[in-house]
Amino acid sequence: MSTKPLIPVSRRGFLGGSAATLSVAAAKPASAQATPPDQTKPRKKGVTFTLNGRSQQLDADTRLTLLDALRGPLGLPGSKKGCDHGQCGACTVHVDGERRLSCLTLAASLEGREVVTIEGLADGEDLHPMQQAFIDNDAFQCGYCTPGQIMSAVACVKEGHARTDEEIREYMSGNLCRCSAYPNIVAAVKQAKGRM
């Protein structure tokens, strides 16, 4: 079998041709080059998604986070703005049944998805078992991190990661509690696990 190339090209010829191609591209007039989009102008995108069991439409700035949408135009302040950098877990919600940091999620990315916030956990006047377990075990302390803790705790149980105290601590480690109520939170997760 022959290893000769079909079109004989020397290394020198290849480099010369590449340089000529680059110089032609660089010589294009400025008017022919693509104009980058103006990043300072807001862009809107309409999204339709399910929020706490109800269809929701939102005409959102493409830079708007889900957290800011919830606390702003959607009027649901339960998800807390803690660090706003995805490090404390205070803004945790569920998107399609999985926990998600709403401060790192763009509202415009929610088309057709299902979002559940702390406001959507209770069934009318009946608290979700995890909400009741947090009350029963004094797991909320100052309460600032509690919505995110509860959303992560529900996901922890649903994902099957609540078999041992160590496992609960590991899967709740993304949610920080400034009051150090961690033993109470673990107790609440264990209590609710049997009722969910």
Coordinates of C-alpha atoms in Angstrom, one line a residue:
M1 CA 0.0 0.0 0.0
S2 CA 1.4 3.4 -1.0
T3 CA 1.8 6.1 1.7
K4 CA 2.4 8.9 -0.9
P5 CA -0.1 11.8 -0.6
L6 CA -2.5 12.3 -3.5
I7 CA -1.5 15.9 -3.9
P8 CA 2.2 16.5 -3.3
V9 CA 2.7 19.4 -0.9
S10 CA 6.0 20.3 0.7
R11 CA 6.2 21.7 4.2
R12 CA 7.5 25.0 2.8
G13 CA 4.6 25.2 0.3
F14 CA 2.0 24.5 3.0
L15 CA 3.4 27.2 5.3
G16 CA 3.5 29.7 2.5
G17 CA -0.1 29.0 1.5
S18 CA -1.3 29.3 5.1
A19 CA 0.5 32.7 5.5
A20 CA -1.1 33.9 2.3
T21 CA -4.6 32.9 3.5
L22 CA -4.1 34.7 6.8
S23 CA -2.9 37.9 5.1
V24 CA -6.0 37.9 2.9
A25 CA -8.3 37.4 5.9
A26 CA -6.5 40.2 7.8
A27 CA -6.8 42.5 4.8
K28 CA -10.7 42.4 4.9
P29 CA -12.2 45.9 5.3
A30 CA -13.5 46.6 8.7
S31 CA -17.0 47.0 7.2
A32 CA -17.0 43.4 6.1
Q33 CA -16.3 42.0 9.5
A34 CA -19.1 41.0 11.8
T35 CA -20.2 43.6 14.3
P36 CA -20.3 42.1 17.9
P37 CA -23.6 42.5 19.6
D38 CA -24.0 45.3 22.1
Q39 CA -23.6 43.6 25.4
T40 CA -25.0 46.7 27.3
K41 CA -28.4 46.5 25.8
P42 CA -30.9 44.2 27.6
R43 CA -32.3 41.4 25.6
K44 CA -35.6 39.8 26.5
K45 CA -36.8 36.2 26.1
G46 CA -40.2 34.9 26.8
V47 CA -40.3 31.7 28.8
T48 CA -43.2 29.5 29.9
F49 CA -42.6 27.1 32.7
T50 CA -44.4 25.5 35.7
L51 CA -43.9 27.3 39.0
N52 CA -45.2 25.5 42.1
G53 CA -47.8 23.6 40.0
R54 CA -49.0 26.5 38.0
S55 CA -48.1 27.6 34.4
Q56 CA -46.0 30.7 34.5
Q57 CA -45.0 33.1 31.7
L58 CA -42.2 35.5 32.1
D59 CA -40.7 38.0 29.7
A60 CA -37.2 37.9 31.1
D61 CA -34.0 39.8 30.5
T62 CA -31.6 37.1 29.4
R63 CA -29.2 38.0 32.2
L64 CA -31.9 37.7 35.0
T65 CA -31.2 34.8 37.4
L66 CA -34.0 32.6 38.6
L67 CA -33.4 33.9 42.2
D68 CA -33.9 37.5 41.2
A69 CA -37.0 36.6 39.1
L70 CA -38.5 34.7 42.1
R71 CA -37.8 37.5 44.5
G72 CA -38.7 40.3 42.0
P73 CA -41.3 40.0 39.3
L74 CA -42.7 36.6 40.4
G75 CA -43.2 37.8 44.0
L76 CA -41.9 34.7 45.8
P77 CA -39.4 35.9 48.4
G78 CA -39.0 32.5 50.2
S79 CA -35.7 31.6 48.4
K80 CA -33.1 33.7 50.1
K81 CA -30.3 35.7 48.6
G82 CA -27.2 34.7 50.6
C83 CA -23.9 34.8 48.9
D84 CA -25.3 35.2 45.3
H85 CA -22.3 33.1 44.1
G86 CA -23.5 29.5 44.5
Q87 CA -21.6 28.9 47.7
C88 CA -24.2 29.0 50.6
G89 CA -27.2 27.1 49.3
A90 CA -29.8 29.6 50.7
C91 CA -31.4 30.0 47.3
T92 CA -31.9 26.3 46.6
V93 CA -35.0 25.3 44.6
H94 CA -36.0 22.2 42.7
V95 CA -35.9 22.3 38.8
D96 CA -37.5 19.1 37.3
G97 CA -37.2 17.5 40.7
E98 CA -33.5 18.1 41.2
R99 CA -32.0 20.7 43.6
R100 CA -30.7 23.8 41.9
L101 CA -29.0 26.9 43.0
S102 CA -31.3 29.6 41.7
C103 CA -28.6 32.3 41.9
L104 CA -26.7 30.4 39.2
T105 CA -29.7 29.6 37.0
L106 CA -30.9 31.9 34.3
A107 CA -34.6 32.4 34.2
A108 CA -34.4 32.3 30.4
S109 CA -33.3 28.7 30.5
L110 CA -36.5 27.4 32.1
E111 CA -38.6 26.9 29.0
G112 CA -40.9 23.9 29.6
R113 CA -39.3 23.1 33.0
E114 CA -40.9 22.6 36.4
V115 CA -39.7 24.8 39.3
V116 CA -40.7 24.2 42.9
T117 CA -39.8 26.7 45.6
I118 CA -40.2 26.6 49.4
E119 CA -43.7 28.2 48.8
G120 CA -44.7 25.2 46.7
L121 CA -43.9 22.4 49.2
A122 CA -46.9 22.6 51.5
D123 CA -50.2 21.2 50.5
G124 CA -52.5 24.0 51.4
E125 CA -52.5 24.4 55.2
D126 CA -50.7 21.0 55.6
L127 CA -46.9 21.5 55.9
H128 CA -44.6 19.2 54.0
P129 CA -43.2 16.5 56.3
M130 CA -39.7 18.1 56.0
Q131 CA -41.1 21.5 57.0
Q132 CA -42.8 19.9 60.1
A133 CA -39.7 18.0 61.0
F134 CA -37.6 21.2 60.9
I135 CA -40.1 22.7 63.4
D136 CA -40.2 19.6 65.6
N137 CA -36.4 19.4 65.8
D138 CA -35.7 23.2 66.2
A139 CA -33.7 23.0 63.0
F140 CA -34.4 26.4 61.7
Q141 CA -32.6 28.6 64.3
C142 CA -32.5 32.2 62.8
G143 CA -34.4 30.9 59.7
Y144 CA -32.4 32.6 57.0
C145 CA -30.9 29.4 55.5
T146 CA -34.0 27.3 56.3
P147 CA -35.8 27.5 52.9
G148 CA -32.7 26.3 51.1
Q149 CA -31.9 23.7 53.8
I150 CA -35.5 22.3 53.5
M151 CA -35.3 22.1 49.7
S152 CA -32.0 20.3 49.8
A153 CA -33.2 18.1 52.6
V154 CA -36.2 17.0 50.5
A155 CA -34.0 16.3 47.5
C156 CA -31.5 14.4 49.8
V157 CA -34.3 12.0 50.9
K158 CA -35.7 11.7 47.4
E159 CA -32.3 11.0 45.9
G160 CA -31.8 8.2 48.5
H161 CA -28.9 9.8 50.4
A162 CA -30.4 9.8 53.8
R163 CA -29.4 6.4 55.0
T164 CA -26.9 7.5 57.6
D165 CA -26.0 10.6 59.5
E166 CA -22.7 10.8 57.6
E167 CA -24.5 10.5 54.3
I168 CA -27.0 13.2 55.2
R169 CA -24.1 15.5 56.3
E170 CA -22.3 14.9 53.0
Y171 CA -25.3 15.6 50.8
M172 CA -26.4 18.6 52.8
S173 CA -22.8 20.1 52.8
G174 CA -23.6 22.7 50.2
N175 CA -26.0 24.4 52.5
L176 CA -24.4 26.6 55.1
C177 CA -26.0 27.4 58.5
R178 CA -24.5 30.3 60.4
C179 CA -26.3 29.2 63.6
S180 CA -24.6 25.8 63.4
A181 CA -27.9 23.9 63.7
Y182 CA -26.5 21.0 61.8
P183 CA -27.3 18.2 64.4
N184 CA -30.9 19.5 64.4
I185 CA -31.0 19.5 60.7
V186 CA -29.8 15.9 60.5
A187 CA -32.4 14.9 63.0
A188 CA -35.1 16.6 61.0
V189 CA -34.0 14.8 57.8
K190 CA -34.1 11.5 59.6
Q191 CA -37.6 12.2 61.0
A192 CA -39.0 13.3 57.6
K193 CA -37.5 10.4 55.7
G194 CA -40.0 8.1 57.2
R195 CA -43.0 10.3 56.3
M196 CA -42.1 11.3 52.7

